[in-house]
PDB file of C-alpha atoms in Angstrom:
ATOM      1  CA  UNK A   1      97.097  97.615 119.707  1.00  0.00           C
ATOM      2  CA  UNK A   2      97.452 100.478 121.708  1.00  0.00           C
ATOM      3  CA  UNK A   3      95.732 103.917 120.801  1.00  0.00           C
ATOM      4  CA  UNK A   4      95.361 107.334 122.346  1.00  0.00           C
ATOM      5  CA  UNK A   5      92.953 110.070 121.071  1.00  0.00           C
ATOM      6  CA  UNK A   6      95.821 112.486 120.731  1.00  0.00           C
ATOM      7  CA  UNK A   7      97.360 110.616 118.186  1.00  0.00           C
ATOM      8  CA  UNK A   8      94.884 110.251 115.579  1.00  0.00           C
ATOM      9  CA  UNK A   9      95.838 112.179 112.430  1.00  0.00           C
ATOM     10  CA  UNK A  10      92.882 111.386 110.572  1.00  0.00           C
ATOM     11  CA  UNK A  11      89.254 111.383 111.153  1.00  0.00           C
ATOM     12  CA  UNK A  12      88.170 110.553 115.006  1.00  0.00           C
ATOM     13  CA  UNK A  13      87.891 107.153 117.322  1.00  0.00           C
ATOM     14  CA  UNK A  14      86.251 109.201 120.157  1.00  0.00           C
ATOM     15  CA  UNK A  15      84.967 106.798 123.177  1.00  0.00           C
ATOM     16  CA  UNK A  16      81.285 106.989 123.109  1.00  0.00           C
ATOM     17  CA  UNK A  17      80.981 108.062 119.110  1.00  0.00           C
ATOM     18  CA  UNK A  18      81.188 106.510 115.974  1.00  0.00           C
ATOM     19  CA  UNK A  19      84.531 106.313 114.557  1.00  0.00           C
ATOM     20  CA  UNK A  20      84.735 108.612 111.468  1.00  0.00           C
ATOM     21  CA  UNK A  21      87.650 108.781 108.719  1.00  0.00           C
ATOM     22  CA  UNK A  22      89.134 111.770 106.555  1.00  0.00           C
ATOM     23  CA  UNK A  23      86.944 112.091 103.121  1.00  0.00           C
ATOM     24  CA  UNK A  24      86.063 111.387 101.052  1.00  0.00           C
ATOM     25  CA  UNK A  25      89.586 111.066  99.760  1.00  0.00           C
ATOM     26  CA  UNK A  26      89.505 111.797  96.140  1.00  0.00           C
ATOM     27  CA  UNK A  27      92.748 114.009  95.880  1.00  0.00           C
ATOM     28  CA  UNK A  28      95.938 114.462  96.926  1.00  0.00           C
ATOM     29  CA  UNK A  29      95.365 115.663 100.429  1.00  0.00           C
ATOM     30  CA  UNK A  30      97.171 115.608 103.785  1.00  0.00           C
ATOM     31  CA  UNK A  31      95.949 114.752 107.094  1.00  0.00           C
ATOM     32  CA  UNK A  32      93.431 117.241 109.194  1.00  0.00           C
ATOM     33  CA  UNK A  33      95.726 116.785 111.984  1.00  0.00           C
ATOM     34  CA  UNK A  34      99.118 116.134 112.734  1.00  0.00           C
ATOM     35  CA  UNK A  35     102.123 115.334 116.035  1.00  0.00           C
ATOM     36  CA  UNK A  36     103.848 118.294 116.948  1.00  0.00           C
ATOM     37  CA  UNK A  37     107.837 116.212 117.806  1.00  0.00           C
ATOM     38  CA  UNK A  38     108.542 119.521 119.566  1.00  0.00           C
ATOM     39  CA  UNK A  39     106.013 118.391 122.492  1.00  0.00           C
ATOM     40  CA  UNK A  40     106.703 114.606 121.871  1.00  0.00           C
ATOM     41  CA  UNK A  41     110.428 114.924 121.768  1.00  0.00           C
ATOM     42  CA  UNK A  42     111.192 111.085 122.255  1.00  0.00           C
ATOM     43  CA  UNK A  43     108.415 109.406 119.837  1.00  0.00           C
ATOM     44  CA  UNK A  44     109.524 105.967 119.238  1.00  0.00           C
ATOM     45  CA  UNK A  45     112.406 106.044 121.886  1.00  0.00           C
ATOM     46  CA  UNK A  46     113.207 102.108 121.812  1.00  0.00           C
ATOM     47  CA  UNK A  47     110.052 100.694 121.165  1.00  0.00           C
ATOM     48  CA  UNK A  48     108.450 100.421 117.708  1.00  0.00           C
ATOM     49  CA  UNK A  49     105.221 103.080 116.759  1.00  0.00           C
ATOM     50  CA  UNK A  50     103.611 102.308 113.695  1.00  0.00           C
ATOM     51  CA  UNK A  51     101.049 104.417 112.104  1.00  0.00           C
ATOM     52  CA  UNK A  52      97.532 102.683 111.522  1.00  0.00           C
ATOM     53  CA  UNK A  53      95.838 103.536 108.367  1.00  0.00           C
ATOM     54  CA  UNK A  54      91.600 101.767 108.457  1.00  0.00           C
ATOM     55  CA  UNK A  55      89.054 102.244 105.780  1.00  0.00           C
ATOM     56  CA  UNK A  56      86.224 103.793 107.548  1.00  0.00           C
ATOM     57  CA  UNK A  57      84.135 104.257 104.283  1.00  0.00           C
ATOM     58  CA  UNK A  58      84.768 101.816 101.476  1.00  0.00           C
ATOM     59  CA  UNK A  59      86.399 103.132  97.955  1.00  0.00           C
ATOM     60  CA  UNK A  60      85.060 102.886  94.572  1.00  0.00           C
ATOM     61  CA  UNK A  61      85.646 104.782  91.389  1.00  0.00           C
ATOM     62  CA  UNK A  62      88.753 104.494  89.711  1.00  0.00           C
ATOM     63  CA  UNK A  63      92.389 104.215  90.153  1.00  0.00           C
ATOM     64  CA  UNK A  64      94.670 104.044  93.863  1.00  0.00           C
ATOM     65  CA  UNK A  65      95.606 105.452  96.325  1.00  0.00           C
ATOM     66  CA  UNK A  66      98.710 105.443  98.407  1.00  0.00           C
ATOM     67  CA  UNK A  67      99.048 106.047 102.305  1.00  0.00           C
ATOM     68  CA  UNK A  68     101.534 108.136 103.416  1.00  0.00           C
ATOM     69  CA  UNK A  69     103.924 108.777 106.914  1.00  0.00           C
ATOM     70  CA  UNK A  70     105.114 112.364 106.265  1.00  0.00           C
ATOM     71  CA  UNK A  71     107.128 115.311 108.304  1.00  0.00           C
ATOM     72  CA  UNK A  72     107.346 118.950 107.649  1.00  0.00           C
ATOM     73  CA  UNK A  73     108.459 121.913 109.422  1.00  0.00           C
ATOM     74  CA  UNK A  74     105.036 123.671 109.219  1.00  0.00           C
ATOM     75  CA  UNK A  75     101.787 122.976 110.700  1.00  0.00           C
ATOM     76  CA  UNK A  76      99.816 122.703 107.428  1.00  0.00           C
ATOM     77  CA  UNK A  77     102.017 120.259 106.239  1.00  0.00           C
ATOM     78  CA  UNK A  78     102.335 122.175 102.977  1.00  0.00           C
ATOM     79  CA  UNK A  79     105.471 120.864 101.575  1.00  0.00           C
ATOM     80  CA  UNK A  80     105.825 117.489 103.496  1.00  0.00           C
ATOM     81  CA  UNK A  81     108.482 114.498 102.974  1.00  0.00           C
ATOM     82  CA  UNK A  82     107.543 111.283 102.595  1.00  0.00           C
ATOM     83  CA  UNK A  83     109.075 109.241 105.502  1.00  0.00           C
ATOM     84  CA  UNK A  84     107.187 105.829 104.476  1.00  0.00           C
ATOM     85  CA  UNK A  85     104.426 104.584 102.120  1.00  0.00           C
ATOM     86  CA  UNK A  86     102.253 101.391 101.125  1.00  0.00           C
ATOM     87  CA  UNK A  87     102.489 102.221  97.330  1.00  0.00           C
ATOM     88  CA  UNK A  88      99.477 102.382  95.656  1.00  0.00           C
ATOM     89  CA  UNK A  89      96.522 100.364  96.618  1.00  0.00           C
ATOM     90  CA  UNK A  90      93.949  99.438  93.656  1.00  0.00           C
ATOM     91  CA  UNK A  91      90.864 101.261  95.031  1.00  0.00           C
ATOM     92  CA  UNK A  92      88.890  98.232  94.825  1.00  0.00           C
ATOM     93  CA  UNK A  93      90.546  96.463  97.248  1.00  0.00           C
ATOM     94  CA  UNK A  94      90.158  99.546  99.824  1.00  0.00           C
ATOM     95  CA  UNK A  95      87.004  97.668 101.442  1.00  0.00           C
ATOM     96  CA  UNK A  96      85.837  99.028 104.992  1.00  0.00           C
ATOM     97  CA  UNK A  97      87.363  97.565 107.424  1.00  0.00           C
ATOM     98  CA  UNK A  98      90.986  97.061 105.550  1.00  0.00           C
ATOM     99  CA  UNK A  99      93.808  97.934 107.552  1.00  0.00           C
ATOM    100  CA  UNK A 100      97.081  98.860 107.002  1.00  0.00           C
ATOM    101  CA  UNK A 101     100.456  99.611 108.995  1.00  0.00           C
ATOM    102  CA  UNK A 102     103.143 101.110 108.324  1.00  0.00           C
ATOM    103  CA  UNK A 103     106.269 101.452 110.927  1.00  0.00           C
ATOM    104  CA  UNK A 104     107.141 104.592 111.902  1.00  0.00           C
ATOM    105  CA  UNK A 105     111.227 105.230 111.691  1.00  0.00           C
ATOM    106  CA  UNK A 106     112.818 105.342 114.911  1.00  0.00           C
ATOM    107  CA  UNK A 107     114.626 108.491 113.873  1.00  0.00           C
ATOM    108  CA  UNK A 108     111.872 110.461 112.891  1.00  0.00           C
ATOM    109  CA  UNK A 109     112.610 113.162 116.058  1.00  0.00           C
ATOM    110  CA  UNK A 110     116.514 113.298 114.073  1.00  0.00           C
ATOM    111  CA  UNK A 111     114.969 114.496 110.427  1.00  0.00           C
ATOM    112  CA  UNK A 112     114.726 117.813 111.386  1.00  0.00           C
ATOM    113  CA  UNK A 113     111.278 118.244 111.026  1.00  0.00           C
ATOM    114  CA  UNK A 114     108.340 119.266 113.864  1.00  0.00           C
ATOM    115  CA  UNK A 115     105.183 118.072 112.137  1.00  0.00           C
ATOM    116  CA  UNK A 116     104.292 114.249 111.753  1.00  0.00           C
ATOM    117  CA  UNK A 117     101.087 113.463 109.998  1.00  0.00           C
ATOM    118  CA  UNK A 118      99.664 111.453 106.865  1.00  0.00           C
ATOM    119  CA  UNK A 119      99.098 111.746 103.112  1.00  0.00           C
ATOM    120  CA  UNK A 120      97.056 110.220 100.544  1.00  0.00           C
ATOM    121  CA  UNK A 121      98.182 110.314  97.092  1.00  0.00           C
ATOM    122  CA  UNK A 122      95.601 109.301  94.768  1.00  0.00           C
ATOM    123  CA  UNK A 123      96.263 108.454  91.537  1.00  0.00           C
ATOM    124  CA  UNK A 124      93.160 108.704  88.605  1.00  0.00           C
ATOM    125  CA  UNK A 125      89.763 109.042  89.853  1.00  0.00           C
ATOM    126  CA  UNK A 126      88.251 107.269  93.184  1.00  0.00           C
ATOM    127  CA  UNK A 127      85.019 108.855  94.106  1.00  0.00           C
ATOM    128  CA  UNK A 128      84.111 107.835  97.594  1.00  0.00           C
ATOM    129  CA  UNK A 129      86.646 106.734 100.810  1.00  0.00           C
ATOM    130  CA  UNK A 130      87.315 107.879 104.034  1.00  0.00           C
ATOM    131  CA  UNK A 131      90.414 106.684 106.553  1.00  0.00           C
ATOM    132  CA  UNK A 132      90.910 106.920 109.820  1.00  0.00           C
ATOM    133  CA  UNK A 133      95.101 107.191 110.880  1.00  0.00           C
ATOM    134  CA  UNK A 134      96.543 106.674 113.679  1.00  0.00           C
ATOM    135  CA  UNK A 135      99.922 106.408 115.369  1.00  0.00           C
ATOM    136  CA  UNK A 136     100.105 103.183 117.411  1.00  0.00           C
ATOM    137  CA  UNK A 137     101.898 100.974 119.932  1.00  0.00           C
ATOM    138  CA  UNK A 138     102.153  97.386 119.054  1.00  0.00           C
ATOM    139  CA  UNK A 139      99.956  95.205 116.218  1.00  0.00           C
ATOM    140  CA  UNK A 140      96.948  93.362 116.577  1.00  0.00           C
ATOM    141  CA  UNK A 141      95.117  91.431 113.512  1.00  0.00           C
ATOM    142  CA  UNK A 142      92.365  89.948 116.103  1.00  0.00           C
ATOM    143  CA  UNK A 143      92.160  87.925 113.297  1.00  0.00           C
ATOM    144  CA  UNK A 144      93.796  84.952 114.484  1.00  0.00           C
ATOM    145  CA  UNK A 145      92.058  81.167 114.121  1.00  0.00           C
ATOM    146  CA  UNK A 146      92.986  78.195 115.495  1.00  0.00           C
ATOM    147  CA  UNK A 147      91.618  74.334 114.593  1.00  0.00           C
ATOM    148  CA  UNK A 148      89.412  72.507 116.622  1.00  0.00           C
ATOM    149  CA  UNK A 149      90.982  70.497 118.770  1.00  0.00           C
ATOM    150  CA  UNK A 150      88.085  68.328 120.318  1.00  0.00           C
ATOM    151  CA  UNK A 151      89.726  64.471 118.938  1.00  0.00           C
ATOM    152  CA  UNK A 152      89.608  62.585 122.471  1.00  0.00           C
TER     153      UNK A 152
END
């Protein structure tokens, strides 16, 4: 997985610190940052960008939470449109280190919009959380295990 420092929406992965996430997440809140597409005009131009949501800080409380790709025309992302989602996620699943992708539409420079950040729509009560989002090049689960394969 590919990542750059300039496109981190939420919370920080700076080399030499400890990687922090936006939160605690308890609300309906978007992104501290966002991607102006009038600087990065061809985002996504044939190849596939995905957006990388990780649990920095594990959830608990009550309820979801759903991670959100959004656009909007202003830099606060005040009135943003949902461009793709995970759906809610119980809140006790959201353990640190939990990661989740979501592919970022090739035609996102065509909607007409300049901003491109995240959301996170909660849904009841979750009291603690923090994610860190960012937009990425190619997947990597570096989770991968193979069998043994000392039989003679």
């Amino acid at each position: 997985m590919i990542t750059d420092a300039l496109l981190t929406v939420s919370g920080a992965n700076t080399p030499g610190s400890a990687i922090t996430g936006q939160g605690p997440i308890t609300a309906q809140v978007v992104s501290t940052d966002k991607i102006d597409l009038l600087q990065a005009r061809d985002i996504g131009e044939g190849e596939n960008l995905y957006m990388a949501f990780t649990v920095v800080i594990g959830f608990a409380g009550t309820g979801s939470v759903a991670m959100e790709i959004v656009t909007d025309d202003n830099a606060a992302l005040s009135s943003p449109t949902v461009i793709a989602s995970t759906g809610a996620i119980a809140v006790g699943t959201l353990t640190a280190g939990k990661q989740y992708f979501l592919q970022i539409p090739p035609q996102v420079a065509s909607l007409g919009e300049r901003y491109l950040g995240a959301q996170y729509t909660t849904a009841s009560s979750p009291t603690t959380g923090t994610i860190l989002a960012q937009v990425v090049h190619g997947l990597q689960d570096g989770k991968k295990f193979y069998p043994r394969n000392d039989n003679p």
